[in-house]
Structures are given as C-alpha cells and as structure tokens.
Amino acid sequence: MPNIFKRILRRDSPPTPLHSPQATQFEGSGIRSSSDIPDPITERRRSSKHWGPRAANYANRAARRSTDSRRQTSTSATSSAENTGKTRPAGLKDPLLILRRSVFASWINVLLVLVPVGIASHPAHFPDVAVFIINFFAIIPLAKLLGYATEQLALHLGDAVGGLLNATFGNAVELLVGILALVKGEIEIVQTSLVGSILSNLLLVGGCCFFFGGIKNNEQVFNSHAAQSYGSLLAMAILATLLPAAYNSLNAKDAELKSGTLTMSHVTAIFLLIIYIAYLFFQLKTHTNLFSAVPLEERREAARKPSDNEPTAEEESSGGASNADRTRAASNEELMTQSPQDITIGVTPAHSQTAATSTAELVKNNADIVEEAKEPVSEEAVLDTKTEQTEKDNNADDEEDEEEVELTILASMALLAIVTGLTGVCAEFLVDSIDGLTDKWNLSPSFVGMVLLPIVGNAAEHVTAVTVAIRNKMDLAMGVAVGSSIQIALFVLPLLCILGWIIDKPMTIYFSPFTTVVLFVTVLLVNYIIGDGRTNWLEGLVLIIAYIIVGVAYFLYPKDMDTTSSSLGSSG
C-alpha cells in the first residue's frame, strides 16, 4: 500500500484527490497534500521535551499564543456581560438587588433576625440581661451594614467628603452609644467604652492580624511612613489624656481642679478635632503617597518562608538537579550530536529530503532555544515555577479588592438612614439594660464599657482586618486596626466632650490614673512593634496576651470605684 494511504488511514481522514489543486500544487516535491507539510509549532512541541524545561516552556507559550487569543475573544462577550450585570448600581427601584448586595452578602448578617426581637424586648419588659444580650448581638450586623452604606456613599462623593463620612460613620456604634449614655449621665460608660475601643483595636485586632497573618506568612511588611504617622497621632492623643491626669494631681482646691479640668478638656478637644481634620487633609490630599501600599513583590518576598527556598533532599544529593533534569540534559547532548539526517530516520525516501530540510530549518530557527537548553536549570527557574500559581492568586486577590459602586447615591443614603435608625434604637435599649446587667452578674461598669461594648462596634471590623491580614495585605489591616483607634481618639472622644459641654454634662478627657497608665503603655508597645514596618506572629501574640491581661484587670476592678474623676462626676 502506498505510504500516503497509510498516513491517511492513521489520521482517519478522507484522502486528498490526486488531481486536486492541493496535490498538483506540491507535485514534484514528494508531498501529496498540504496536510503533509511539517508544522513548526507541532514539531517544536514534539522535540521540546528533549530540550529541557526552559525550551519546553518557550515552545508551549508559542503554541498556546493563538489558542489563548481565541479563548479570550470567545469569552470576552460573556465576561463583559457578567461584569456589566455585577457592577450595575442598584437603585431604589431594585429593592431585591439592594438586599442581595447588602444583607445577603455576609454570614454575619444572619444575626439581623435579632434586630426586631431586640427592639421588641424592651417594651415587652424582658429581663435586663436578656435585653442586653439580644441587642448586643443585633448591633453587630448593623455595624457592618453601616460601614457598607458609608463606603458606597463615599464612592459617589469623592475623597474629601468620603473621608469625612468614614470619620463620622466609621465608628457610628461607638458614637451612638456614647451620645445616648452621655444624655443619661453615664459618664463612666462613655469614657470606658471609648478607651475600650482604642485598646480593642490596637491590642486585640492588631494582635490577631499580626498573629494569624504571621502564621501563614514568614514576615509581613507595611508602609513604615504611614506607621510613623499613626504613632505620632496616637502619642498626641495620649498627651491629651496625660495632662488632665497630671493637673488633677496638683495640691489645689477641689473647686479649682474641677473648673480647670473641664476648661482644659474643652480646649484640648477643640485642638484634637483640628488635628484630625488636618490629618484627613494630609492623608487624602497633600501626602497620599506616604500612605500607599507596599508593592506586591516586596510583600511576597517578605512572606516567603525559608523552607520555600531550600532544595529537596533528592536535589541536594544530585547537586541541585533532579532525575528529570539530568534526563533532559542527556537528551539535549544527544540532540546536539545528531545531524538532521539522523533525526529523520523512519521517513520515507520520497520525503526524506523535504523532511531533512524542514528539520534543519527548525533546528536553525530554534538554535537559541537549544543553546539555552544546554544550560543547567537554575534555582531561580525552579522558584519561578513554584510561585506561578501564587502570582495568579495574588492577582485575583487584587482584582477582588477593587472597590465597585454597587448602590446608587439615593439607595446608599436610604440604606444609611434606615440602618442608623435601627442601630440607635438597639443601642438605646442596650445602654438602658447595663445597670441591670451589672447588678445581676455582679460586674463593674468599667468592665462592661472596657471589654463588652467595644466588641459590639468592632466585631465586623475585626473579621475584615484579620481576613485581609491573612491574605498578606497588612496596609489595609493597619488602616482598619490603627486607623479606627485614631478616629476614636481624635474625633469621637473630643466630639463627645464638646457635646457634653453643650448639654451641660461633665464629660472630660480626664481618666483615672489606672486607665491613663494602661493607655500609655498600650500606645508605647504598639509604637515599638509597628515602627520598623515589619511584623510576625510573635509580635501579634504579645499584643493578644497584653489585651487579655488588661481584660482580667478590668474584670477584677472594684465595682464601686469610678474610672473617671468621682469629684467631677458628682458635680453633674
């Protein structure tokens, strides 16, 4: 049987007519059909397995180039349609789409079923402990929805107004609880809840970010310039609390100390608000480059563990090369010693000359690949292969972190108003039940304000910060943990102090010596840890244990003692 029919039967394709244009076109060259022409890409793919991993990688990329382009073209229409449907802002006419993107977007929102129960618990005269627990867990998803609505509204209004909105509603739960407690004259609850939020964000949230992120990554890096700015602002907040405490230690009349402490607190609160406004302008306008995230390559290099760079035992015994690499190297030498005529063994005589010519041209055109294949496989190439999937994952993470407008401005404002109202009602019932809770469980108000209430307002932020820290995005985690503490210390605390001045409540920035010392040591410890712009799991464990020690201290705090100035509290 002629050779052409053997090839046709092997390919399971119909024969080409002998007098067809394709056959006559190649007449005299020994090629009966255009399908007999050697495909350079196919030949390269067949022979590249003898040329080593680098040549194989090059050949595969060349062969996949046309396939990838066709695949991208075929999927572009589908992906664009899906993205259009995903990023289309939901308006007031799409209530189901608003619910799906806001309410059904997180498992924490399952606790929203407790919101109507918590609102009905107070008129139904539930026990104070039950009212506190129900509203405690009901506020957690409301805090997350507040943050979501604020972010969506900020995307419409720009950086300046968006930064102001984040400052106002970013700690809306602490602000609402503080206002309600201040109106009721619960000065101790106001101050301890604010101090507890600062400690919770710095020690608990920051410690969990460093610890869980450090377990997955060797080291994590973040912007040291931003960390230094955070540290200086926190030090300024501590100075504002140290001065009233030092002033009250003077040997003077009680009346003068009361008046002087109130005046000093009011003046200090005004200047703290000025510093916070300047900080927003500094971060969002004049020096945005100082708060940019660390490049991905630098973060990946710091996160790489030493075991990732070490060769395996088999590679060490073979001098850094595996059995497959040694086989490829031997094949490379064999290939280079063969002539084009030797390579074409098994080809029919009618095609030997054409096949030899094609093979010679193929070897000549790919001489650079052959020369490169003769080099041993370096450790860098092995590491690049190991980190290829990691790079794809990181690129996917970066795409997921891009903020998209999911709600229209009217829908964002409506959601913000509704959630703020529900949060205010639940917070009011929560504050009303604190006295009954402390009497029933024999707890001090300091422990309730310092430990329990901060969990309510920061639970959603805790989950977000730890999640992004595990994904090696420490700049974002630092913005959540330390940035929230700065908002409370420089915005919420002085704002409530000025509000107490307006409604004639003795709200000051003076704390007890015990609380002042705890704040000072906390800020000092955090500044030591974040000052170098690098962190690991041990530093996170130190912060977590520090928070546990502080929590135990406030749990044992005497119930009848006030963490604020008792003399100032009695003047109201």
Coordinates of C-alpha atoms in Angstrom, one line a residue:
M1 CA 0.0 0.0 0.0
P2 CA 1.5 3.4 -0.9
N3 CA 2.7 5.5 2.1
I4 CA 0.2 8.2 1.5
F5 CA -2.7 5.9 2.1
K6 CA -1.1 4.6 5.3
R7 CA -0.8 8.1 6.6
I8 CA -4.4 8.8 5.6
L9 CA -5.7 5.7 7.4
R10 CA -3.8 6.6 10.5
R11 CA -5.3 10.0 10.6
D12 CA -8.8 8.7 10.0
S13 CA -9.4 11.4 7.4
P14 CA -10.5 11.1 3.7
P15 CA -7.8 11.0 1.1
T16 CA -7.0 14.1 -1.0
P17 CA -7.7 13.6 -4.7
L18 CA -4.6 13.1 -6.7
H19 CA -5.7 15.8 -9.2
S20 CA -6.9 18.3 -6.7
P21 CA -5.2 21.7 -6.5
Q22 CA -3.6 20.8 -3.3
A23 CA -2.0 17.7 -4.8
T24 CA -0.9 19.4 -8.0
Q25 CA 0.5 22.4 -6.1
F26 CA 3.1 20.2 -4.4
E27 CA 3.7 17.9 -7.3
G28 CA 7.4 17.1 -7.7
S29 CA 8.2 17.9 -4.1
G30 CA 7.3 14.5 -2.8
I31 CA 4.4 16.0 -0.8
R32 CA 0.9 14.8 -1.9
S33 CA -1.2 17.1 0.3
S34 CA -0.8 20.4 2.3
S35 CA -1.5 18.4 5.4
D36 CA 1.9 16.7 4.9
I37 CA 3.8 19.9 5.4
P38 CA 5.6 19.8 8.8
D39 CA 4.0 22.2 11.3
P40 CA 6.9 24.1 13.0
I41 CA 4.8 24.6 16.2
T42 CA 3.9 20.9 16.3
E43 CA 7.5 19.8 15.6
R44 CA 8.7 22.2 18.2
R45 CA 6.3 20.8 20.7
R46 CA 7.3 17.2 19.9
S47 CA 11.0 17.9 20.1
S48 CA 11.0 20.3 23.0
K49 CA 10.7 17.5 25.5
H50 CA 14.4 16.7 24.7
W51 CA 15.5 20.3 25.1
G52 CA 14.9 20.9 28.8
P53 CA 12.3 22.8 30.8
R54 CA 13.2 26.3 29.5
A55 CA 12.8 25.3 25.9
A56 CA 9.7 23.4 26.6
N57 CA 8.2 26.4 28.3
Y58 CA 9.1 28.7 25.4
A59 CA 7.6 26.3 22.9
N60 CA 4.4 25.8 24.9
R61 CA 4.0 29.5 25.2
A62 CA 4.3 29.9 21.4
A63 CA 1.9 27.1 20.8
R64 CA -0.6 28.5 23.2
R65 CA -0.5 32.0 22.0
S66 CA -3.1 31.6 19.2
T67 CA -5.3 29.4 21.4
D68 CA -5.3 31.9 24.3
S69 CA -6.2 34.7 21.9
R70 CA -9.1 32.8 20.5
R71 CA -10.2 31.8 24.0
Q72 CA -10.1 35.4 25.2
T73 CA -12.1 36.5 22.2
S74 CA -14.7 33.9 22.7
T75 CA -15.1 34.6 26.4
S76 CA -14.9 38.4 26.3
A77 CA -18.6 38.8 25.4
T78 CA -19.7 36.6 28.2
S79 CA -17.4 38.1 30.8
S80 CA -18.3 41.6 29.8
A81 CA -22.0 40.8 30.2
E82 CA -21.4 39.3 33.6
N83 CA -19.3 42.2 34.8
T84 CA -22.0 44.6 33.5
G85 CA -24.6 42.9 35.5
K86 CA -22.4 42.7 38.5
T87 CA -21.3 46.3 38.7
R88 CA -24.6 47.9 37.7
P89 CA -25.5 50.1 40.7
A90 CA -28.7 49.1 42.3
G91 CA -31.3 51.9 42.8
L92 CA -34.4 52.4 44.8
K93 CA -36.4 50.6 42.1
D94 CA -34.4 47.4 42.7
P95 CA -35.0 46.6 46.4
L96 CA -34.3 42.9 45.9
L97 CA -30.9 43.7 44.3
I98 CA -30.1 46.0 47.2
L99 CA -31.0 43.3 49.7
R100 CA -28.8 40.8 47.9
R101 CA -25.8 43.0 47.8
S102 CA -26.1 44.4 51.3
V103 CA -28.0 41.9 53.5
F104 CA -27.2 38.6 51.9
A105 CA -23.5 39.3 51.2
S106 CA -22.1 38.2 54.6
W107 CA -22.8 35.4 57.0
I108 CA -22.7 37.9 59.9
N109 CA -26.0 39.3 58.6
V110 CA -27.7 36.2 59.8
L111 CA -27.9 38.0 63.2
L112 CA -30.2 40.5 61.7
V113 CA -33.1 38.3 62.8
L114 CA -32.4 39.5 66.3
V115 CA -33.0 43.2 65.4
P116 CA -36.8 43.1 65.6
V117 CA -36.5 40.8 68.7
G118 CA -34.2 43.3 70.4
I119 CA -36.5 46.3 69.6
A120 CA -39.5 44.4 71.0
S121 CA -37.6 43.2 74.1
H122 CA -37.7 46.5 75.9
P123 CA -41.5 47.2 75.5
A124 CA -42.2 43.6 76.3
H125 CA -40.3 44.0 79.6
F126 CA -37.8 41.3 79.1
P127 CA -35.2 40.9 81.8
D128 CA -32.3 43.3 81.6
V129 CA -29.8 40.5 80.9
A130 CA -31.9 39.2 78.0
V131 CA -32.3 42.8 76.6
F132 CA -28.6 43.4 76.8
I133 CA -27.6 40.0 75.1
I134 CA -30.2 40.3 72.3
N135 CA -29.3 43.9 71.4
F136 CA -25.7 43.1 71.9
F137 CA -25.7 40.6 69.0
A138 CA -28.2 42.6 67.0
I139 CA -25.9 45.6 66.7
I140 CA -23.0 43.5 65.2
P141 CA -24.6 43.1 61.7
L142 CA -26.0 46.6 61.8
A143 CA -22.4 47.9 62.3
K144 CA -21.3 46.0 59.2
L145 CA -24.2 47.4 57.2
L146 CA -23.3 50.9 58.4
G147 CA -19.8 50.5 57.1
Y148 CA -21.0 49.2 53.8
A149 CA -23.5 52.0 53.2
T150 CA -20.9 54.6 54.2
E151 CA -18.3 53.2 51.7
Q152 CA -20.9 53.1 48.9
L153 CA -21.9 56.7 49.6
A154 CA -18.2 57.8 49.8
L155 CA -17.5 56.4 46.3
H156 CA -20.1 58.8 44.9
L157 CA -19.0 61.9 46.8
G158 CA -15.2 61.8 46.3
D159 CA -12.2 61.5 48.7
A160 CA -12.7 64.6 50.8
V161 CA -16.4 64.1 51.6
G162 CA -15.9 60.4 51.7
G163 CA -13.2 60.7 54.3
L164 CA -15.4 62.9 56.4
L165 CA -18.2 60.3 56.1
N166 CA -15.9 57.5 57.1
A167 CA -14.8 59.5 60.1
T168 CA -18.4 60.1 61.1
F169 CA -20.0 56.8 60.5
G170 CA -16.9 54.5 60.6
N171 CA -17.4 54.4 64.4
A172 CA -21.1 55.1 64.3
V173 CA -21.9 52.5 67.0
E174 CA -19.4 54.0 69.5
L175 CA -20.7 57.4 68.7
L176 CA -24.4 56.5 69.1
V177 CA -23.7 54.5 72.3
G178 CA -21.7 57.4 73.6
I179 CA -24.3 60.0 72.9
L180 CA -27.1 58.0 74.5
A181 CA -25.1 57.3 77.6
L182 CA -24.0 60.9 77.8
V183 CA -27.5 62.2 77.7
K184 CA -28.4 59.8 80.5
G185 CA -25.4 61.0 82.6
E186 CA -23.5 57.7 82.3
I187 CA -20.1 59.4 82.1
E188 CA -18.2 56.3 83.1
I189 CA -19.8 54.2 80.4
V190 CA -19.0 56.8 77.8
Q191 CA -15.3 57.1 78.7
T192 CA -14.7 53.4 79.3
S193 CA -16.4 52.4 76.0
L194 CA -14.2 54.8 74.1
V195 CA -11.0 53.7 75.8
G196 CA -12.0 50.1 75.4
S197 CA -12.5 50.6 71.7
I198 CA -9.0 52.1 71.4
L199 CA -7.5 49.2 73.3
S200 CA -9.5 46.6 71.4
N201 CA -8.4 47.9 68.0
L202 CA -4.8 48.3 69.0
L203 CA -4.2 45.1 71.0
L204 CA -6.9 42.6 70.0
V205 CA -7.5 43.5 66.3
G206 CA -3.9 44.4 65.7
G207 CA -2.6 41.3 67.6
C208 CA -4.9 38.9 65.7
C209 CA -3.8 40.5 62.3
F210 CA -0.2 40.0 63.1
F211 CA -0.6 36.6 64.6
F212 CA -2.8 34.9 62.0
G213 CA -1.1 36.7 59.2
G214 CA 2.3 35.7 60.5
I215 CA 1.3 32.0 60.7
K216 CA 0.7 31.9 57.0
N217 CA 3.5 34.2 56.0
N218 CA 7.1 34.4 57.3
E219 CA 7.1 38.2 57.7
Q220 CA 4.6 40.9 56.7
V221 CA 5.6 44.4 55.7
F222 CA 3.6 47.6 55.6
N223 CA 4.3 51.2 54.9
S224 CA 6.6 52.5 57.6
H225 CA 5.9 56.1 56.8
A226 CA 2.2 55.5 57.5
A227 CA 3.1 53.6 60.7
Q228 CA 5.2 56.6 61.9
S229 CA 2.3 59.0 61.2
Y230 CA -0.1 56.7 63.1
G231 CA 2.3 56.5 66.0
S232 CA 2.7 60.3 66.3
L233 CA -1.1 60.8 66.2
L234 CA -1.6 58.2 68.9
A235 CA 1.2 59.9 71.0
M236 CA -0.7 63.2 70.7
A237 CA -3.9 61.5 71.9
I238 CA -2.0 60.1 74.9
L239 CA -0.6 63.6 75.7
A240 CA -4.2 64.9 75.7
T241 CA -5.1 62.4 78.4
L242 CA -1.9 62.7 80.5
L243 CA -2.2 66.4 81.0
P244 CA -5.6 66.4 82.8
A245 CA -4.4 63.5 85.0
A246 CA -1.2 65.3 85.9
Y247 CA -3.2 68.5 86.5
N248 CA -5.5 66.7 89.0
S249 CA -2.5 65.5 91.0
L250 CA -1.7 69.1 92.0
N251 CA -2.2 70.2 95.5
A252 CA -5.0 72.6 95.0
K253 CA -8.6 73.2 96.0
D254 CA -11.2 70.8 94.6
A255 CA -13.3 73.6 93.1
E256 CA -10.3 74.9 91.1
L257 CA -9.4 71.4 89.9
K258 CA -13.0 70.8 88.7
S259 CA -13.1 74.1 86.8
G260 CA -9.6 73.8 85.4
T261 CA -10.1 70.2 84.3
L262 CA -13.3 71.0 82.5
T263 CA -11.8 74.0 80.8
M264 CA -8.6 72.1 79.8
S265 CA -10.7 69.2 78.4
H266 CA -12.9 71.6 76.3
V267 CA -9.9 73.4 74.9
T268 CA -8.0 70.2 74.2
A269 CA -11.0 68.7 72.5
I270 CA -11.1 71.6 70.0
F271 CA -7.5 71.3 69.1
L272 CA -7.8 67.5 68.8
L273 CA -10.6 68.0 66.2
I274 CA -8.4 70.4 64.3
I275 CA -5.5 67.9 64.3
Y276 CA -7.9 65.2 63.0
I277 CA -9.2 67.4 60.2
A278 CA -5.6 68.3 59.2
Y279 CA -4.8 64.5 59.3
L280 CA -7.6 63.8 56.8
F281 CA -6.4 66.6 54.5
F282 CA -2.8 65.3 54.8
Q283 CA -3.8 61.7 54.0
L284 CA -6.3 62.4 51.2
K285 CA -4.8 65.4 49.5
T286 CA -1.3 66.6 50.1
H287 CA 0.7 63.4 51.0
T288 CA -1.3 60.5 49.6
N289 CA 1.9 58.8 48.5
L290 CA 3.0 58.3 52.1
F291 CA 0.0 56.1 52.8
S292 CA 0.3 53.9 49.6
A293 CA 0.5 50.1 50.0
V294 CA 3.8 48.3 49.8
P295 CA 4.5 46.8 46.3
L296 CA 3.3 43.2 45.8
E297 CA 6.8 41.9 45.0
E298 CA 8.2 43.2 48.3
R299 CA 5.3 41.7 50.3
R300 CA 5.7 38.4 48.6
E301 CA 9.5 38.3 49.2
A302 CA 9.0 39.1 52.9
A303 CA 6.2 36.5 53.2
R304 CA 8.3 33.7 51.6
K305 CA 9.3 31.2 54.3
P306 CA 12.9 29.9 54.3
S307 CA 11.7 26.3 53.5
D308 CA 10.4 27.6 50.1
N309 CA 14.0 28.5 49.1
E310 CA 15.6 25.2 50.2
P311 CA 16.1 22.4 47.6
T312 CA 14.7 18.9 48.3
A313 CA 16.8 16.1 49.6
E314 CA 16.9 14.5 46.1
E315 CA 18.1 17.7 44.5
E316 CA 20.7 18.2 47.2
S317 CA 22.1 14.7 46.6
S318 CA 22.3 15.3 42.8
G319 CA 23.9 18.7 43.2
G320 CA 20.8 20.7 42.8
A321 CA 19.3 18.8 39.8
S322 CA 16.6 16.2 39.9
N323 CA 16.4 13.0 37.9
A324 CA 14.2 14.6 35.3
D325 CA 16.7 17.5 34.9
R326 CA 19.5 15.0 34.4
T327 CA 17.5 13.1 31.8
R328 CA 16.7 16.3 29.9
A329 CA 20.4 17.3 29.9
A330 CA 21.4 13.9 28.5
S331 CA 18.7 14.3 25.8
N332 CA 20.0 17.8 25.0
E333 CA 23.5 16.4 24.4
E334 CA 22.2 13.6 22.3
L335 CA 20.1 16.0 20.2
M336 CA 23.0 18.3 19.6
T337 CA 25.3 15.5 18.4
Q338 CA 22.7 14.3 15.8
S339 CA 22.6 15.6 12.3
P340 CA 19.4 16.4 10.5
Q341 CA 19.6 13.2 8.5
D342 CA 19.8 11.2 11.7
I343 CA 16.8 12.9 13.1
T344 CA 14.7 12.0 10.0
I345 CA 15.2 8.2 10.4
G346 CA 11.9 6.4 9.6
V347 CA 10.8 8.9 7.0
T348 CA 10.1 7.5 3.5
P349 CA 12.6 8.2 0.8
A350 CA 10.2 10.4 -1.1
H351 CA 10.0 12.7 1.8
S352 CA 13.5 12.3 3.4
Q353 CA 14.9 15.3 1.6
T354 CA 12.0 17.6 2.4
A355 CA 11.8 16.4 6.0
A356 CA 15.5 16.8 6.5
T357 CA 15.4 20.3 5.1
S358 CA 12.4 21.2 7.3
T359 CA 14.2 19.7 10.4
A360 CA 17.4 21.6 9.6
E361 CA 15.5 24.8 9.3
L362 CA 13.6 24.1 12.5
V363 CA 16.9 23.5 14.4
K364 CA 18.4 26.6 12.8
N365 CA 15.5 28.8 13.7
N366 CA 15.4 27.5 17.3
A367 CA 19.2 27.5 17.8
D368 CA 18.8 30.0 20.6
I369 CA 16.4 27.6 22.4
V370 CA 18.9 24.7 22.1
E371 CA 21.7 26.8 23.4
E372 CA 19.6 27.9 26.3
A373 CA 18.5 24.3 27.0
K374 CA 22.2 23.3 27.4
E375 CA 22.4 25.4 30.5
P376 CA 21.5 23.7 33.8
V377 CA 18.2 24.6 35.4
S378 CA 18.9 27.3 38.0
E379 CA 17.2 27.6 41.4
E380 CA 15.6 30.8 40.2
A381 CA 13.7 28.9 37.5
V382 CA 12.5 26.4 40.0
L383 CA 11.3 29.1 42.3
D384 CA 9.6 30.9 39.5
T385 CA 7.7 27.7 38.7
K386 CA 6.7 27.2 42.3
T387 CA 5.4 30.8 42.7
E388 CA 3.5 30.9 39.4
Q389 CA 0.2 29.8 41.0
T390 CA 0.8 32.2 43.9
E391 CA 1.1 35.1 41.5
K392 CA -2.2 34.1 39.9
D393 CA -3.8 34.0 43.3
N394 CA -2.4 37.4 44.3
N395 CA -3.6 39.0 41.0
A396 CA -7.0 37.6 41.6
D397 CA -7.0 39.0 45.1
D398 CA -6.0 42.4 43.8
E399 CA -8.9 42.3 41.4
E400 CA -11.3 41.4 44.1
D401 CA -10.1 44.3 46.3
E402 CA -11.1 46.9 43.7
E403 CA -14.0 49.0 45.1
E404 CA -17.0 49.0 42.8
V405 CA -20.1 51.1 43.0
E406 CA -22.9 48.7 43.8
L407 CA -25.6 51.1 45.0
T408 CA -26.8 54.4 43.7
I409 CA -26.4 57.5 45.8
L410 CA -30.1 57.6 46.8
A411 CA -30.0 53.9 47.6
S412 CA -26.9 54.4 49.7
M413 CA -28.4 57.3 51.6
A414 CA -31.6 55.4 52.2
L415 CA -29.8 52.3 53.5
L416 CA -27.6 54.5 55.7
A417 CA -30.6 56.3 57.2
I418 CA -32.5 53.0 57.9
V419 CA -29.5 51.2 59.4
T420 CA -28.6 54.2 61.6
G421 CA -32.1 54.4 62.9
L422 CA -32.2 50.7 63.8
T423 CA -28.8 51.0 65.4
G424 CA -29.8 53.9 67.5
V425 CA -32.9 52.1 68.9
C426 CA -30.9 48.9 69.7
A427 CA -28.1 51.0 71.3
E428 CA -30.6 52.9 73.5
F429 CA -32.1 49.7 74.8
L430 CA -28.5 48.3 75.3
V431 CA -27.5 51.3 77.4
D432 CA -30.7 51.1 79.5
S433 CA -30.0 47.5 80.4
I434 CA -26.4 48.0 81.6
D435 CA -27.4 48.7 85.2
G436 CA -29.5 45.6 85.5
L437 CA -26.7 43.5 83.9
T438 CA -24.1 44.8 86.3
D439 CA -26.3 44.1 89.3
K440 CA -27.4 40.6 88.1
W441 CA -23.9 39.4 87.2
N442 CA -22.0 41.5 89.7
L443 CA -19.9 43.2 87.1
S444 CA -18.3 46.6 87.3
P445 CA -19.4 49.2 84.7
S446 CA -15.8 49.6 83.8
F447 CA -15.6 46.0 82.6
V448 CA -18.8 46.4 80.6
G449 CA -17.6 49.6 78.9
M450 CA -14.0 48.5 78.5
V451 CA -14.5 44.9 77.2
L452 CA -18.1 44.1 76.2
L453 CA -19.3 47.3 74.4
P454 CA -16.2 47.5 72.1
I455 CA -16.9 44.0 70.8
V456 CA -20.3 45.3 69.6
G457 CA -18.9 48.1 67.5
N458 CA -15.7 46.4 66.3
A459 CA -16.8 42.8 65.5
A460 CA -17.3 43.4 61.8
E461 CA -14.0 45.3 61.6
H462 CA -12.3 42.5 63.4
V463 CA -13.3 40.0 60.8
T464 CA -12.3 42.2 57.9
A465 CA -8.9 43.1 59.3
V466 CA -7.9 39.6 60.1
T467 CA -9.1 38.3 56.7
V468 CA -7.0 40.9 54.7
A469 CA -4.0 40.2 57.0
I470 CA -4.1 36.5 56.2
R471 CA -4.1 37.5 52.5
N472 CA -0.9 39.5 53.2
K473 CA -2.5 42.9 52.8
M474 CA -1.1 44.5 56.0
D475 CA -1.5 48.1 54.9
L476 CA -5.3 47.6 54.7
A477 CA -5.3 45.8 58.0
M478 CA -3.3 48.6 59.7
G479 CA -5.7 51.1 58.4
V480 CA -8.6 49.2 60.0
A481 CA -6.9 48.5 63.3
V482 CA -4.8 51.6 64.0
G483 CA -6.9 53.9 61.9
S484 CA -10.0 53.2 63.9
S485 CA -8.2 53.9 67.1
I486 CA -7.1 57.3 65.7
Q487 CA -10.7 58.1 64.7
I488 CA -11.9 57.4 68.2
A489 CA -9.1 59.2 70.0
L490 CA -9.0 62.3 67.8
F491 CA -12.6 62.5 66.6
V492 CA -15.2 60.6 68.7
L493 CA -13.7 61.4 72.1
P494 CA -13.3 65.2 71.6
L495 CA -16.7 65.4 69.8
L496 CA -18.5 63.8 72.8
C497 CA -16.5 66.1 75.1
I498 CA -17.8 69.2 73.2
L499 CA -21.3 67.7 73.1
G500 CA -21.2 67.3 76.9
W501 CA -20.1 70.9 77.2
I502 CA -23.2 72.0 75.1
I503 CA -25.7 69.9 77.1
D504 CA -24.0 70.8 80.4
K505 CA -22.6 67.3 81.2
P506 CA -19.2 67.0 82.9
M507 CA -17.7 65.0 80.1
T508 CA -13.9 65.4 80.2
I509 CA -10.8 63.8 78.8
Y510 CA -9.6 63.1 82.3
F511 CA -9.3 59.4 83.2
S512 CA -8.3 57.6 86.3
P513 CA -4.5 57.0 86.8
F514 CA -5.1 53.3 86.2
T515 CA -6.8 53.9 82.8
T516 CA -4.2 56.5 81.9
V517 CA -1.3 54.1 82.6
V518 CA -3.0 51.4 80.5
L519 CA -3.4 53.7 77.6
F520 CA 0.2 55.0 77.8
V521 CA 1.7 51.5 77.9
T522 CA -0.5 50.3 75.1
V523 CA 0.4 53.1 72.7
L524 CA 4.1 52.7 73.7
L525 CA 4.0 48.9 73.0
V526 CA 2.2 49.3 69.6
N527 CA 4.6 52.0 68.5
Y528 CA 7.6 49.7 69.3
I529 CA 6.0 46.9 67.2
I530 CA 4.9 48.9 64.1
G531 CA 7.9 51.3 64.0
D532 CA 10.1 49.2 61.7
G533 CA 7.3 48.4 59.1
R534 CA 7.6 44.6 59.6
T535 CA 5.8 42.2 61.8
N536 CA 5.5 38.5 62.6
W537 CA 3.3 36.1 64.6
L538 CA 5.3 36.5 67.8
E539 CA 4.5 40.3 68.0
G540 CA 0.9 39.5 67.4
L541 CA 0.9 37.0 70.2
V542 CA 2.4 39.7 72.5
L543 CA -0.4 42.1 71.7
I544 CA -3.1 39.5 72.3
I545 CA -1.7 38.5 75.6
A546 CA -1.5 42.1 76.6
Y547 CA -5.2 42.6 75.9
I548 CA -6.1 39.5 77.9
I549 CA -4.1 40.9 80.9
V550 CA -5.9 44.3 80.6
G551 CA -9.3 42.5 80.4
V552 CA -8.6 40.5 83.5
A553 CA -7.5 43.7 85.3
Y554 CA -10.8 45.4 84.5
F555 CA -12.8 42.3 85.4
L556 CA -11.3 42.5 88.9
Y557 CA -11.7 46.2 89.0
P558 CA -13.7 47.2 92.2
K559 CA -17.4 47.7 91.3
D560 CA -17.9 50.8 93.5
M561 CA -14.9 52.7 92.1
D562 CA -15.1 55.1 89.2
T563 CA -12.5 55.0 86.4
T564 CA -13.2 58.7 85.9
S565 CA -12.9 61.5 88.4
S566 CA -15.5 60.9 91.1
S567 CA -15.5 64.5 92.1
L568 CA -16.2 65.7 88.5
G569 CA -18.9 63.1 88.2
S570 CA -20.7 64.4 91.3
S571 CA -20.8 67.9 90.0
G572 CA -23.2 67.0 87.3

